[in-house]
């Protein structure tokens, strides 16, 4: 991956561009996310700075307008004082000494040694479906979690002993006596197939088998924990082509998933257990009480059509993260096609993340052009350093705001409302270029 950073350091040109940019915003934007960095911060780190676009108006104030006449779904601006030369690592990405953004990724068995070295120095959490002592030995920086799906059974994947699973029909969900196929080309497993662990033959039941085998694998390879995929507390009809399990109810599915997660965690008291399903609602947040964290997999945009979910759904995710981030790991994932080239959407997602950013909040941006997992992607804006937050976010005149030691984040998550925000001091703007697959 090659990342290009271009800049303007002429103040006269900067003034001119500020005015032009404000006029352009009035006609082009739906959603707006702005990140501002202080323009004088005293002593600088000589090993981490790059010069970027600088926009300062004549009155030493910056004003941004979000219009009703929008074309783009989202935009974000970084306004930065000074960032300069830095060491370049694999892929040409500048690794800064301080980061405000905590990131995660998924790696496959096809990962190269150079990619693995990059992962080890650039991400905070790593999820992988394959077991490898070599990977465990090399991944020492990020937390390494084993991927296992609670809802999907794949005959051709070697996650578990398929011959054992296939021999026990009770492990599968059924519709009129037939197994149910999912859109992931898997069989739908039965999350309610669980008995007391002390009962003879417990391993002949799906949840018991999953808990025992997944925990054994985590301990055997000394991974840091387990990522329980497909643990949503509600089954969407589209996932199973509209063919729902016999006797299905949202309440029964929720109870089954919560009981399953509780059992799984009991086998991994010394390891992390993070489940995917916070976005499903239906009581999913309650499962954080007996796990170490959860994932909101569909933040801001629909993976199916790229449409913005709207302010209410956007705010629901942020409020959940704000409630839980002090005690739990929360993974915020946004999936969208062409995201690598869609700078405005990337920066809107990032600006939204920064409203609730903490060491326990993980950001993952997936470009679906590179597959459902997004392959191994990295973006230069992950390197932003705002310093420590000076409190949580607040809403002022419709605009979400959060202050940091070195800057300020402003977000307008609405599609049809516009607000003018005047910042009574000088800031400078950063525009990232590049990013994508490693």
Tab-separated table of C-alpha atoms in Angstrom:
chain	number	residue	atom	x	y	z
A	1	UNK	CA	0.000	0.000	0.000
A	2	UNK	CA	1.278	3.426	-0.896
A	3	UNK	CA	0.123	6.469	1.006
A	4	UNK	CA	0.638	9.921	-0.459
A	5	UNK	CA	0.562	13.052	1.658
A	6	UNK	CA	0.342	16.355	-0.197
A	7	UNK	CA	0.398	19.761	1.405
A	8	UNK	CA	0.172	23.506	0.966
A	9	UNK	CA	2.314	25.671	3.196
A	10	UNK	CA	1.553	29.076	1.695
A	11	UNK	CA	-0.709	31.069	4.050
A	12	UNK	CA	-2.024	33.280	1.256
A	13	UNK	CA	-3.142	30.260	-0.737
A	14	UNK	CA	-4.584	28.792	2.434
A	15	UNK	CA	-6.786	31.836	3.032
A	16	UNK	CA	-8.096	31.686	-0.496
A	17	UNK	CA	-8.923	27.987	-0.213
A	18	UNK	CA	-10.819	28.485	3.048
A	19	UNK	CA	-13.341	30.760	1.382
A	20	UNK	CA	-13.714	28.510	-1.637
A	21	UNK	CA	-14.116	25.445	0.549
A	22	UNK	CA	-16.934	27.001	2.556
A	23	UNK	CA	-18.807	27.898	-0.606
A	24	UNK	CA	-18.379	24.361	-1.902
A	25	UNK	CA	-19.677	22.832	1.318
A	26	UNK	CA	-22.866	24.798	1.029
A	27	UNK	CA	-23.752	22.946	-2.142
A	28	UNK	CA	-22.288	19.475	-1.744
A	29	UNK	CA	-22.609	17.867	1.650
A	30	UNK	CA	-25.123	15.816	3.628
A	31	UNK	CA	-23.264	14.711	6.724
A	32	UNK	CA	-20.239	16.380	8.186
A	33	UNK	CA	-17.492	15.264	10.509
A	34	UNK	CA	-14.679	17.652	11.401
A	35	UNK	CA	-11.535	16.935	13.375
A	36	UNK	CA	-9.492	19.974	14.401
A	37	UNK	CA	-5.998	19.892	15.830
A	38	UNK	CA	-4.464	22.710	17.820
A	39	UNK	CA	-2.302	25.115	15.828
A	40	UNK	CA	0.308	25.714	18.545
A	41	UNK	CA	1.179	22.854	20.839
A	42	UNK	CA	4.646	23.787	21.956
A	43	UNK	CA	7.382	21.189	21.616
A	44	UNK	CA	6.901	18.727	18.768
A	45	UNK	CA	7.980	15.149	18.307
A	46	UNK	CA	10.725	15.320	15.689
A	47	UNK	CA	9.956	11.790	14.532
A	48	UNK	CA	6.280	12.209	13.700
A	49	UNK	CA	5.177	15.063	11.536
A	50	UNK	CA	4.007	15.670	7.979
A	51	UNK	CA	2.884	18.983	6.490
A	52	UNK	CA	-0.714	19.127	5.286
A	53	UNK	CA	-3.263	21.488	3.802
A	54	UNK	CA	-3.701	24.582	5.922
A	55	UNK	CA	-6.880	26.650	5.870
A	56	UNK	CA	-7.073	29.840	7.963
A	57	UNK	CA	-9.477	32.670	7.244
A	58	UNK	CA	-8.741	36.397	7.574
A	59	UNK	CA	-10.617	36.764	10.853
A	60	UNK	CA	-8.828	33.800	12.420
A	61	UNK	CA	-12.129	31.909	12.516
A	62	UNK	CA	-13.210	28.791	10.692
A	63	UNK	CA	-16.809	28.327	9.685
A	64	UNK	CA	-18.289	25.189	8.110
A	65	UNK	CA	-21.757	24.739	6.670
A	66	UNK	CA	-23.642	21.506	6.069
A	67	UNK	CA	-26.277	21.933	3.384
A	68	UNK	CA	-29.645	20.366	2.656
A	69	UNK	CA	-28.518	20.065	-0.974
A	70	UNK	CA	-26.212	17.163	-0.336
A	71	UNK	CA	-24.536	14.788	-2.753
A	72	UNK	CA	-22.148	12.883	-0.489
A	73	UNK	CA	-23.187	10.752	2.470
A	74	UNK	CA	-20.438	11.943	4.755
A	75	UNK	CA	-17.325	13.957	5.077
A	76	UNK	CA	-14.719	14.633	7.681
A	77	UNK	CA	-11.879	17.084	7.940
A	78	UNK	CA	-8.712	16.900	9.931
A	79	UNK	CA	-7.274	20.256	10.836
A	80	UNK	CA	-3.768	19.850	12.008
A	81	UNK	CA	-0.976	22.102	13.096
A	82	UNK	CA	2.235	20.310	12.249
A	83	UNK	CA	3.036	16.783	11.442
A	84	UNK	CA	6.505	16.201	9.703
A	85	UNK	CA	8.818	13.490	8.530
A	86	UNK	CA	8.402	10.068	10.029
A	87	UNK	CA	9.795	6.580	9.714
A	88	UNK	CA	8.025	4.461	7.070
A	89	UNK	CA	7.139	0.847	7.770
A	90	UNK	CA	5.962	-1.985	5.507
A	91	UNK	CA	3.538	-0.701	2.901
A	92	UNK	CA	4.683	2.905	3.144
A	93	UNK	CA	2.480	3.878	6.096
A	94	UNK	CA	3.813	6.293	8.696
A	95	UNK	CA	3.638	4.778	12.148
A	96	UNK	CA	3.182	7.537	14.716
A	97	UNK	CA	4.246	7.183	18.319
A	98	UNK	CA	0.851	8.192	19.698
A	99	UNK	CA	-2.571	7.143	18.455
A	100	UNK	CA	-6.085	8.200	19.344
A	101	UNK	CA	-7.651	5.505	17.156
A	102	UNK	CA	-7.620	1.869	18.277
A	103	UNK	CA	-7.887	-0.483	15.317
A	104	UNK	CA	-8.591	-4.114	14.573
A	105	UNK	CA	-8.374	-6.460	11.603
A	106	UNK	CA	-8.998	-10.018	10.515
A	107	UNK	CA	-6.224	-12.120	9.000
A	108	UNK	CA	-6.428	-15.278	6.918
A	109	UNK	CA	-4.122	-18.217	6.316
A	110	UNK	CA	-2.860	-16.433	3.183
A	111	UNK	CA	-1.135	-13.702	5.169
A	112	UNK	CA	2.528	-13.145	4.297
A	113	UNK	CA	5.379	-12.628	6.706
A	114	UNK	CA	5.649	-8.942	5.717
A	115	UNK	CA	1.918	-8.457	6.278
A	116	UNK	CA	2.160	-10.166	9.645
A	117	UNK	CA	4.975	-7.820	10.663
A	118	UNK	CA	2.787	-4.890	9.619
A	119	UNK	CA	-0.169	-6.225	11.616
A	120	UNK	CA	2.002	-6.621	14.692
A	121	UNK	CA	2.940	-2.931	14.719
A	122	UNK	CA	-0.226	-1.248	13.416
A	123	UNK	CA	-3.273	-2.914	14.985
A	124	UNK	CA	-4.572	-3.330	18.513
A	125	UNK	CA	-6.787	-6.401	17.997
A	126	UNK	CA	-6.477	-9.244	15.489
A	127	UNK	CA	-9.064	-11.936	14.723
A	128	UNK	CA	-8.188	-15.086	12.805
A	129	UNK	CA	-10.022	-18.351	12.059
A	130	UNK	CA	-6.892	-20.487	11.810
A	131	UNK	CA	-4.706	-21.913	14.528
A	132	UNK	CA	-0.962	-21.381	14.278
A	133	UNK	CA	1.854	-21.445	16.823
A	134	UNK	CA	3.867	-19.385	14.362
A	135	UNK	CA	1.260	-16.619	14.245
A	136	UNK	CA	0.971	-16.706	18.029
A	137	UNK	CA	4.746	-16.332	18.310
A	138	UNK	CA	4.853	-13.365	15.922
A	139	UNK	CA	1.763	-11.437	17.037
A	140	UNK	CA	2.886	-9.888	20.306
A	141	UNK	CA	1.592	-6.330	20.040
A	142	UNK	CA	-2.142	-6.787	19.347
A	143	UNK	CA	-4.568	-9.010	21.229
A	144	UNK	CA	-5.047	-12.184	19.169
A	145	UNK	CA	-8.566	-13.670	19.160
A	146	UNK	CA	-9.696	-16.922	17.589
A	147	UNK	CA	-12.678	-16.631	15.228
A	148	UNK	CA	-15.466	-19.172	15.598
A	149	UNK	CA	-19.081	-18.740	14.452
A	150	UNK	CA	-21.841	-19.737	16.864
A	151	UNK	CA	-24.528	-19.733	14.176
A	152	UNK	CA	-22.828	-21.195	11.092
A	153	UNK	CA	-21.778	-24.763	10.399
A	154	UNK	CA	-19.435	-25.191	7.429
A	155	UNK	CA	-18.642	-28.759	6.314
A	156	UNK	CA	-15.533	-27.641	4.414
A	157	UNK	CA	-14.036	-25.511	7.205
A	158	UNK	CA	-11.775	-27.181	9.714
A	159	UNK	CA	-12.898	-25.166	12.704
A	160	UNK	CA	-14.357	-28.237	14.410
A	161	UNK	CA	-14.787	-31.980	13.854
A	162	UNK	CA	-17.459	-31.913	11.168
A	163	UNK	CA	-18.005	-35.669	11.241
A	164	UNK	CA	-18.996	-35.422	14.905
A	165	UNK	CA	-21.293	-32.459	14.276
A	166	UNK	CA	-22.910	-33.981	11.179
A	167	UNK	CA	-23.770	-37.125	13.138
A	168	UNK	CA	-25.987	-35.208	15.604
A	169	UNK	CA	-29.052	-33.748	13.918
A	170	UNK	CA	-30.087	-31.965	17.128
A	171	UNK	CA	-27.150	-29.559	16.632
A	172	UNK	CA	-28.861	-28.031	13.586
A	173	UNK	CA	-31.857	-25.730	13.255
A	174	UNK	CA	-34.679	-27.171	11.139
A	175	UNK	CA	-37.668	-26.073	9.113
A	176	UNK	CA	-40.235	-28.850	8.704
A	177	UNK	CA	-37.563	-31.417	9.458
A	178	UNK	CA	-34.987	-30.079	7.014
A	179	UNK	CA	-31.720	-28.297	7.800
A	180	UNK	CA	-31.692	-24.596	7.024
A	181	UNK	CA	-29.161	-23.092	4.619
A	182	UNK	CA	-27.874	-19.555	5.247
A	183	UNK	CA	-26.670	-16.852	2.863
A	184	UNK	CA	-23.150	-17.598	4.106
A	185	UNK	CA	-23.308	-21.055	2.458
A	186	UNK	CA	-23.470	-22.678	5.870
A	187	UNK	CA	-25.961	-24.708	7.858
A	188	UNK	CA	-27.858	-22.802	10.550
A	189	UNK	CA	-26.851	-24.260	13.896
A	190	UNK	CA	-29.183	-24.541	16.888
A	191	UNK	CA	-28.203	-22.032	19.610
A	192	UNK	CA	-30.708	-23.615	21.982
A	193	UNK	CA	-29.112	-27.073	21.819
A	194	UNK	CA	-27.459	-27.028	25.241
A	195	UNK	CA	-27.642	-29.155	28.381
A	196	UNK	CA	-25.847	-29.116	31.705
A	197	UNK	CA	-22.077	-29.568	31.147
A	198	UNK	CA	-22.027	-32.364	33.748
A	199	UNK	CA	-24.591	-34.438	31.883
A	200	UNK	CA	-23.233	-37.501	30.067
A	201	UNK	CA	-23.141	-36.905	26.318
A	202	UNK	CA	-23.028	-33.129	26.678
A	203	UNK	CA	-20.586	-32.890	23.776
A	204	UNK	CA	-23.311	-34.255	21.523
A	205	UNK	CA	-25.089	-30.905	21.855
A	206	UNK	CA	-24.062	-27.910	19.781
A	207	UNK	CA	-23.465	-25.183	22.370
A	208	UNK	CA	-21.701	-27.545	24.763
A	209	UNK	CA	-19.500	-28.843	21.956
A	210	UNK	CA	-18.759	-25.304	20.749
A	211	UNK	CA	-17.810	-24.070	24.228
A	212	UNK	CA	-15.526	-27.009	24.999
A	213	UNK	CA	-13.776	-27.201	21.621
A	214	UNK	CA	-13.348	-23.460	21.064
A	215	UNK	CA	-11.956	-22.967	24.572
A	216	UNK	CA	-9.599	-25.927	24.129
A	217	UNK	CA	-8.241	-24.419	20.912
A	218	UNK	CA	-7.753	-20.997	22.501
A	219	UNK	CA	-5.852	-22.472	25.431
A	220	UNK	CA	-3.815	-24.926	23.350
A	221	UNK	CA	-2.456	-22.176	21.104
A	222	UNK	CA	-2.382	-19.554	23.864
A	223	UNK	CA	-4.512	-17.021	21.983
A	224	UNK	CA	-5.749	-14.062	23.987
A	225	UNK	CA	-9.389	-14.926	23.591
A	226	UNK	CA	-12.325	-15.956	21.449
A	227	UNK	CA	-14.347	-13.918	18.965
A	228	UNK	CA	-17.842	-15.422	18.838
A	229	UNK	CA	-19.246	-14.491	15.453
A	230	UNK	CA	-22.936	-14.567	14.470
A	231	UNK	CA	-24.156	-14.169	18.043
A	232	UNK	CA	-26.947	-11.750	17.148
A	233	UNK	CA	-29.909	-11.924	19.500
A	234	UNK	CA	-32.391	-11.858	16.625
A	235	UNK	CA	-32.435	-13.962	13.455
A	236	UNK	CA	-33.045	-11.904	10.333
A	237	UNK	CA	-35.194	-13.563	7.687
A	238	UNK	CA	-32.806	-12.504	4.945
A	239	UNK	CA	-30.013	-14.517	6.562
A	240	UNK	CA	-31.889	-17.759	5.909
A	241	UNK	CA	-33.707	-16.860	2.673
A	242	UNK	CA	-36.897	-16.381	4.669
A	243	UNK	CA	-36.901	-19.985	5.929
A	244	UNK	CA	-37.154	-19.590	9.703
A	245	UNK	CA	-36.581	-22.376	12.258
A	246	UNK	CA	-39.618	-24.243	13.528
A	247	UNK	CA	-41.137	-22.481	16.546
A	248	UNK	CA	-38.889	-19.432	16.157
A	249	UNK	CA	-39.459	-16.368	18.329
A	250	UNK	CA	-37.251	-13.352	18.990
A	251	UNK	CA	-37.524	-13.983	22.726
A	252	UNK	CA	-36.491	-17.616	22.433
A	253	UNK	CA	-33.554	-16.750	20.153
A	254	UNK	CA	-32.387	-14.072	22.588
A	255	UNK	CA	-32.551	-16.419	25.589
A	256	UNK	CA	-30.662	-19.111	23.682
A	257	UNK	CA	-27.855	-16.748	22.616
A	258	UNK	CA	-27.492	-15.306	26.111
A	259	UNK	CA	-27.329	-18.754	27.701
A	260	UNK	CA	-24.809	-19.859	25.082
A	261	UNK	CA	-22.535	-16.868	25.682
A	262	UNK	CA	-22.705	-17.372	29.421
A	263	UNK	CA	-21.609	-21.008	29.040
A	264	UNK	CA	-18.823	-20.133	26.593
A	265	UNK	CA	-17.383	-17.538	28.963
A	266	UNK	CA	-17.418	-20.062	31.837
A	267	UNK	CA	-14.855	-22.098	29.876
A	268	UNK	CA	-12.648	-19.063	29.275
A	269	UNK	CA	-12.496	-17.200	32.603
A	270	UNK	CA	-8.876	-16.200	31.988
A	271	UNK	CA	-9.357	-15.176	28.337
A	272	UNK	CA	-11.322	-12.543	26.420
A	273	UNK	CA	-14.713	-13.419	24.976
A	274	UNK	CA	-16.051	-10.856	22.491
A	275	UNK	CA	-19.254	-11.529	20.560
A	276	UNK	CA	-20.621	-10.126	17.324
A	277	UNK	CA	-24.235	-8.988	17.624
A	278	UNK	CA	-24.683	-5.682	19.452
A	279	UNK	CA	-26.299	-4.210	16.323
A	280	UNK	CA	-29.037	-6.867	16.448
A	281	UNK	CA	-30.679	-5.308	19.510
A	282	UNK	CA	-33.283	-7.486	21.234
A	283	UNK	CA	-31.354	-7.505	24.516
A	284	UNK	CA	-27.890	-7.997	23.024
A	285	UNK	CA	-26.424	-5.304	25.275
A	286	UNK	CA	-27.396	-7.388	28.316
A	287	UNK	CA	-24.946	-10.078	27.192
A	288	UNK	CA	-22.083	-7.694	27.896
A	289	UNK	CA	-22.696	-8.437	31.590
A	290	UNK	CA	-21.176	-11.902	31.258
A	291	UNK	CA	-18.737	-11.386	28.358
A	292	UNK	CA	-15.767	-9.082	27.844
A	293	UNK	CA	-17.110	-7.130	24.896
A	294	UNK	CA	-19.172	-6.993	21.750
A	295	UNK	CA	-19.168	-5.866	18.137
A	296	UNK	CA	-21.533	-3.474	16.361
A	297	UNK	CA	-20.975	-4.718	12.826
A	298	UNK	CA	-23.106	-2.349	10.738
A	299	UNK	CA	-22.243	1.153	11.904
A	300	UNK	CA	-23.578	4.136	9.909
A	301	UNK	CA	-23.948	2.504	6.473
A	302	UNK	CA	-25.766	-0.560	5.142
A	303	UNK	CA	-23.340	-3.182	3.788
A	304	UNK	CA	-25.983	-4.181	1.227
A	305	UNK	CA	-26.581	-0.867	-0.531
A	306	UNK	CA	-24.271	1.653	1.149
A	307	UNK	CA	-27.148	3.807	2.377
A	308	UNK	CA	-26.823	5.803	5.571
A	309	UNK	CA	-28.980	4.310	8.331
A	310	UNK	CA	-29.952	7.722	9.663
A	311	UNK	CA	-29.332	9.741	12.782
A	312	UNK	CA	-31.454	7.646	15.156
A	313	UNK	CA	-29.579	4.421	14.397
A	314	UNK	CA	-26.253	6.305	14.420
A	315	UNK	CA	-27.031	7.765	17.836
A	316	UNK	CA	-28.213	4.414	19.198
A	317	UNK	CA	-24.788	2.922	18.492
A	318	UNK	CA	-22.909	5.844	20.043
A	319	UNK	CA	-25.029	5.836	23.185
A	320	UNK	CA	-24.462	2.099	23.680
A	321	UNK	CA	-20.710	2.532	23.288
A	322	UNK	CA	-20.691	5.479	25.693
A	323	UNK	CA	-22.535	3.417	28.326
A	324	UNK	CA	-20.282	0.375	28.075
A	325	UNK	CA	-16.788	1.523	27.119
A	326	UNK	CA	-15.508	1.994	30.655
A	327	UNK	CA	-15.845	-1.718	31.404
A	328	UNK	CA	-16.131	-3.512	28.065
A	329	UNK	CA	-14.386	-3.836	24.698
A	330	UNK	CA	-16.606	-2.448	21.956
A	331	UNK	CA	-15.770	-3.000	18.284
A	332	UNK	CA	-17.277	-0.506	15.834
A	333	UNK	CA	-17.334	-1.857	12.278
A	334	UNK	CA	-18.452	0.022	9.190
A	335	UNK	CA	-18.710	-1.839	5.875
A	336	UNK	CA	-19.229	-0.130	2.539
A	337	UNK	CA	-18.275	-0.707	-1.067
A	338	UNK	CA	-15.553	1.526	-2.519
A	339	UNK	CA	-14.729	2.807	0.957
A	340	UNK	CA	-11.020	2.979	0.133
A	341	UNK	CA	-11.695	5.702	-2.438
A	342	UNK	CA	-14.620	7.282	-0.562
A	343	UNK	CA	-12.656	9.697	1.617
A	344	UNK	CA	-15.753	11.580	2.747
A	345	UNK	CA	-17.444	8.456	4.132
A	346	UNK	CA	-14.213	7.315	5.766
A	347	UNK	CA	-13.792	10.602	7.556
A	348	UNK	CA	-17.426	10.736	8.637
A	349	UNK	CA	-17.025	7.259	10.163
A	350	UNK	CA	-13.778	8.257	11.820
A	351	UNK	CA	-15.168	11.531	13.181
A	352	UNK	CA	-18.125	9.615	14.630
A	353	UNK	CA	-15.758	7.112	16.216
A	354	UNK	CA	-13.733	9.891	17.822
A	355	UNK	CA	-16.827	11.088	19.677
A	356	UNK	CA	-16.656	7.910	21.777
A	357	UNK	CA	-13.007	6.906	21.285
A	358	UNK	CA	-11.279	5.163	24.192
A	359	UNK	CA	-8.644	2.475	24.651
A	360	UNK	CA	-11.461	-0.099	24.750
A	361	UNK	CA	-13.238	1.093	21.591
A	362	UNK	CA	-11.954	-0.478	18.372
A	363	UNK	CA	-12.542	0.890	14.870
A	364	UNK	CA	-12.665	-1.314	11.769
A	365	UNK	CA	-13.446	0.110	8.314
A	366	UNK	CA	-14.098	-2.523	5.652
A	367	UNK	CA	-14.136	-1.935	1.917
A	368	UNK	CA	-16.457	-4.644	0.580
A	369	UNK	CA	-14.825	-4.400	-2.835
A	370	UNK	CA	-12.111	-6.582	-1.300
A	371	UNK	CA	-14.490	-9.241	0.022
A	372	UNK	CA	-16.765	-9.540	3.081
A	373	UNK	CA	-13.793	-9.426	5.433
A	374	UNK	CA	-12.205	-6.536	3.561
A	375	UNK	CA	-8.875	-8.380	3.350
A	376	UNK	CA	-6.086	-6.562	5.201
A	377	UNK	CA	-6.841	-2.836	4.999
A	378	UNK	CA	-5.200	0.170	6.578
A	379	UNK	CA	-5.853	3.901	6.326
A	380	UNK	CA	-3.527	6.819	7.142
A	381	UNK	CA	-6.172	8.555	9.269
A	382	UNK	CA	-5.759	5.738	11.803
A	383	UNK	CA	-2.566	7.556	12.845
A	384	UNK	CA	-4.259	10.736	14.095
A	385	UNK	CA	-3.065	11.884	17.525
A	386	UNK	CA	-5.505	14.139	19.367
A	387	UNK	CA	-4.096	13.475	22.809
A	388	UNK	CA	-6.339	12.606	25.721
A	389	UNK	CA	-10.067	13.400	25.577
A	390	UNK	CA	-11.202	16.210	27.880
A	391	UNK	CA	-14.502	14.520	28.632
A	392	UNK	CA	-17.271	12.852	26.669
A	393	UNK	CA	-19.150	14.211	23.702
A	394	UNK	CA	-21.890	16.797	24.020
A	395	UNK	CA	-24.576	18.084	21.683
A	396	UNK	CA	-24.591	21.792	21.005
A	397	UNK	CA	-27.192	23.282	18.654
A	398	UNK	CA	-27.565	19.978	16.814
A	399	UNK	CA	-23.824	19.400	16.413
A	400	UNK	CA	-22.008	16.638	18.312
A	401	UNK	CA	-18.780	17.890	19.839
A	402	UNK	CA	-15.886	16.407	21.754
A	403	UNK	CA	-12.718	18.137	22.924
A	404	UNK	CA	-9.264	16.610	23.177
A	405	UNK	CA	-5.937	17.890	24.469
A	406	UNK	CA	-4.807	18.650	20.944
A	407	UNK	CA	-8.030	19.315	19.131
A	408	UNK	CA	-11.757	19.226	18.659
A	409	UNK	CA	-14.213	16.884	16.899
A	410	UNK	CA	-17.485	18.125	15.399
A	411	UNK	CA	-20.088	15.918	13.745
A	412	UNK	CA	-23.453	16.635	12.135
A	413	UNK	CA	-25.121	13.222	11.635
A	414	UNK	CA	-28.288	14.511	9.975
A	415	UNK	CA	-29.159	14.244	6.312
A	416	UNK	CA	-31.431	17.258	5.969
A	417	UNK	CA	-30.407	19.786	8.636
A	418	UNK	CA	-27.578	22.279	8.335
A	419	UNK	CA	-25.696	24.110	11.067
A	420	UNK	CA	-23.039	26.782	11.045
A	421	UNK	CA	-20.232	26.336	13.539
A	422	UNK	CA	-17.763	29.150	14.173
A	423	UNK	CA	-14.443	28.240	15.749
A	424	UNK	CA	-12.895	31.389	17.313
A	425	UNK	CA	-9.251	30.504	16.728
A	426	UNK	CA	-6.839	29.245	14.064
A	427	UNK	CA	-6.652	25.610	13.048
A	428	UNK	CA	-5.165	23.756	10.106
A	429	UNK	CA	-6.669	21.083	7.940
A	430	UNK	CA	-5.395	17.590	7.210
A	431	UNK	CA	-6.542	15.593	4.170
A	432	UNK	CA	-5.397	11.947	4.099
A	433	UNK	CA	-4.623	10.320	0.775
A	434	UNK	CA	-4.157	6.678	-0.023
A	435	UNK	CA	-4.901	3.756	2.190
A	436	UNK	CA	-6.414	0.398	1.331
A	437	UNK	CA	-5.098	-3.164	1.062
A	438	UNK	CA	-1.685	-3.995	2.463
